[in-house]
Amino acid sequence: MSTTPLLLTRADLDRMIEILSERGYHVVGPTVRKQEHIISYGEISSTDDLPIGIGDEQEAARYRLVERGDGRLFGYVLTDTSPISFLLPSEAVVWSGKKSDNGFETAEMAAPPRLAFIGTRPCELAAVAIQDKVFLGNGHQDPTYAQRRAGTFFVSVDCTEPGGTCFCDSMGTGPGADGGFDIGLIEVLEGDDHYFVARSGSDEGAAVLSEVGGTPADDGRVAKAAAMVEAAAGEMGRTLDTEGLKEILAGSLDDPIWKELAGKCLTCANCTMVCPTCFCAAVENRTNLDATEAERVRRWDSCFNFEFSYIHGGPLRPSAAARYRQWMTHKLSSWVDQFGMLGCVGCGRCITWCPVGIDITANAAAIRARMEEKAHV
Amino acid sequence: MAERLPKLAVHKFASCDGCQLTLLDCEDELLAVAGAIQIANFAEASREIIEGPYDLTLVEGSVSTPHDLERIKEIREESKVLIAIGACATAGGIQALRNARDVEEFTRYVYATPDYIDTLAESTPISDHVKVDLELRGCPISKAQLLETVVAFLNGRNPILPTYSVCMECKRRGNPCVMIAQGVPCLGPVTQAGCGAICPAYNRGCYGCFGPMESPNTTALGDQWMEMGVDSRTVSDAFHFFNNYADAFRKAGDMYADR
């Protein structure tokens, strides 16, 4: 792993995409889906496919593409979905079989493609680290995740222009990446000077980088890039005070504030669908008409759905307040008991993509204020 | 010994036929369905009618005439399993808009000889009149849900018919939210899944044709629409559409009409 940063040009990035492709990766990066007015991860074949000069404005329940008027390749904040939606696909066949003369035969499962992500944000790397713990840690390996994760290559790009719903600085997951990447980039554009400061984070990353070439980065440019990332920490659209939050939330479960906070909740499950640390799935069994073929499918599920907690007699969490509380306290409190870390990376997707703009940072602050007020009575 | 195939009947009440045509629209699967089930009474498919009782009966349309009232009871009596299909059969349909108006006045305006018209004051779902074993939502119903229901019926298991929001299906198929990314009003968050999120996939807001989801917060969504610049009359009209007589949408539509 190289410690000397390299300086790459856009042409070098094109070479990197080619090399990754030659090495058998499907290269995935941010692309503009014009019809849907969104920057989303999709397959790319060169830097021409990246959102050149296109940015995004994100606020609670609002996302808009904007023309930046410059040539930055990674001048947007964050895609709508994270790399997790590739590592944990929305629908995955986990088993399939056919009836045979003496029982049934199990079908061979095709190996998933190896993916190389270009433009992964530091908060997304942090989410991958969380999912690694969930699906690969605890002495149990989930095959659906493990198969996809094993072949994944990450080219991260640090954030220099955080968005309106970002709060990674509060969660300690950004705006710069400390690790988790194979190649880490910082993009700088000053006048005509457009460059990427690159470092490797794995053996394979180092191998790819040495094949790409580039030039050793001068101290001035390295310092400039680092300063931009450092400054970004102070430009977060949101903040979340995590000090003692686990205990505060754990002590708030019976407080009526949950009913107030969830008054606007649509229980539509959008927050859980876009959250890069949400991992819940339902398993469904399907057959053909005469039941000679069957498959077991794992599909994204959500704690906001009735069926998620359905037991004999009804769902365990019938009210919106109970379901919202379950989700939020899991992310910011009980996750610590379960996995030894917080379950939120501060990407802000749940705020941007909530149709009514429910804000986890505002609600965490409101609960903190309520519990502190109670303690002083 | 040859196994007797289950007998299927399909009946129509006040409706447009679109839901029962979904069965004929099964194209690739139709022959397999026809091989697994005896289509015994289905006027759209065959003139031949085999007498009941029937193992599986699909009922399309709402109850809107005195004759309908008698007919649905007879159908129930000769059906082991009765499934109501579509927004008309499950919520009274678009024609239930008359429920809050004076039907006699309508008939005077529309028909040259209103005396010939023998209609009920209200258009109501099948479940208001007889026991319904299962409901398939939609205007029209989803082909995939119909097939899933038939497959489940043939194999003696419960069909998988989610009651959560359309948003689940949008996100699963990778649709970015049209409300948030484009400012397009959408009923998806309060509407039951099952269509596969067709409209948002084509950059249109959900029309709510699958009716209210399991826990619809219609006020939160209606207020959000108004914040986006939609007037209360339009919010009301959106709820008072295909599923206007479904409880949650009826109340929400009434509330925004009065604002």
XYZ file of N, CA, C and O in Angstrom, chain B residues 139 166 185-188 190-191 195 198-200 204-211 225 237-243 249:
116
model
N -56.954 -0.748 -10.281
C -57.783 -0.327 -11.402
C -56.900 -0.201 -12.613
O -56.407 0.869 -12.902
N -46.757 1.744 -1.856
C -46.177 1.654 -3.197
C -44.680 2.011 -3.151
O -43.893 1.524 -3.957
N -46.626 15.595 -7.395
C -47.451 15.024 -6.319
C -47.726 13.542 -6.583
O -48.004 13.157 -7.715
N -47.628 12.728 -5.548
C -47.745 11.279 -5.702
C -48.498 10.711 -4.509
O -48.266 11.115 -3.372
N -49.414 9.769 -4.781
C -50.175 9.141 -3.688
C -49.500 7.871 -3.190
O -50.027 7.186 -2.308
N -48.332 7.547 -3.754
C -47.641 6.309 -3.395
C -47.508 6.032 -1.904
O -47.754 4.915 -1.460
N -49.360 6.585 0.567
C -50.569 6.150 1.278
C -51.313 5.046 0.519
O -52.400 4.636 0.911
N -50.707 4.602 -0.581
C -51.386 3.626 -1.444
C -50.757 2.245 -1.310
O -49.546 2.113 -1.168
N -49.008 -2.995 -7.731
C -48.925 -2.679 -9.153
C -47.489 -2.815 -9.656
O -47.255 -2.882 -10.860
N -45.849 1.196 -11.212
C -45.799 1.482 -12.652
C -45.703 2.986 -12.927
O -44.817 3.433 -13.654
N -46.619 3.759 -12.364
C -46.667 5.188 -12.726
C -45.383 5.938 -12.381
O -44.830 6.625 -13.234
N -44.857 5.817 -11.131
C -43.607 6.520 -10.839
C -42.448 6.061 -11.728
O -41.539 6.840 -11.999
N -44.494 9.607 -13.351
C -45.802 10.163 -13.005
C -46.083 9.836 -11.554
O -45.579 8.867 -11.014
N -46.902 10.674 -10.941
C -47.285 10.388 -9.567
C -48.252 9.218 -9.533
O -48.949 8.952 -10.513
N -48.277 8.505 -8.412
C -49.230 7.411 -8.212
C -50.633 7.991 -8.109
O -50.849 9.008 -7.459
N -51.613 7.346 -8.760
C -53.005 7.773 -8.728
C -53.791 7.122 -7.590
O -54.975 7.364 -7.432
N -53.157 6.230 -6.887
C -53.834 5.573 -5.772
C -54.833 4.526 -6.213
O -55.793 4.247 -5.498
N -54.624 3.897 -7.371
C -55.652 2.983 -7.876
C -55.704 1.676 -7.076
O -56.661 0.924 -7.196
N -54.693 1.414 -6.241
C -54.747 0.222 -5.386
C -55.355 0.519 -4.014
O -55.365 -0.339 -3.138
N -55.813 1.736 -3.824
C -56.505 2.060 -2.568
C -55.552 2.236 -1.403
O -54.343 2.119 -1.536
N -48.544 17.840 -0.008
C -48.927 18.265 -1.367
C -49.209 19.772 -1.378
O -48.805 20.477 -2.278
N -59.717 15.933 -4.835
C -60.031 15.158 -6.042
C -59.129 13.934 -6.180
O -59.563 12.888 -6.662
N -57.866 14.071 -5.768
C -56.934 12.942 -5.877
C -57.393 11.777 -4.999
O -57.339 10.616 -5.411
N -57.863 12.106 -3.799
C -58.360 11.039 -2.917
C -59.709 10.508 -3.401
O -60.000 9.320 -3.281
N -60.532 11.415 -3.953
C -61.855 11.008 -4.444
C -61.751 10.549 -5.893
O -62.331 11.146 -6.799
N -60.994 9.491 -6.109
C -60.813 9.000 -7.482
C -61.252 7.526 -7.526
O -62.318 7.190 -7.041
N -60.432 6.641 -8.033
C -60.864 5.240 -8.207
C -61.349 4.605 -6.905
O -62.217 3.756 -6.902
N -60.714 4.999 -5.807
C -61.047 4.388 -4.516
C -61.702 5.398 -3.580
O -61.463 5.388 -2.377
N -59.610 7.101 2.091
C -59.571 8.072 0.995
C -60.840 8.926 0.982
O -60.803 10.110 0.651
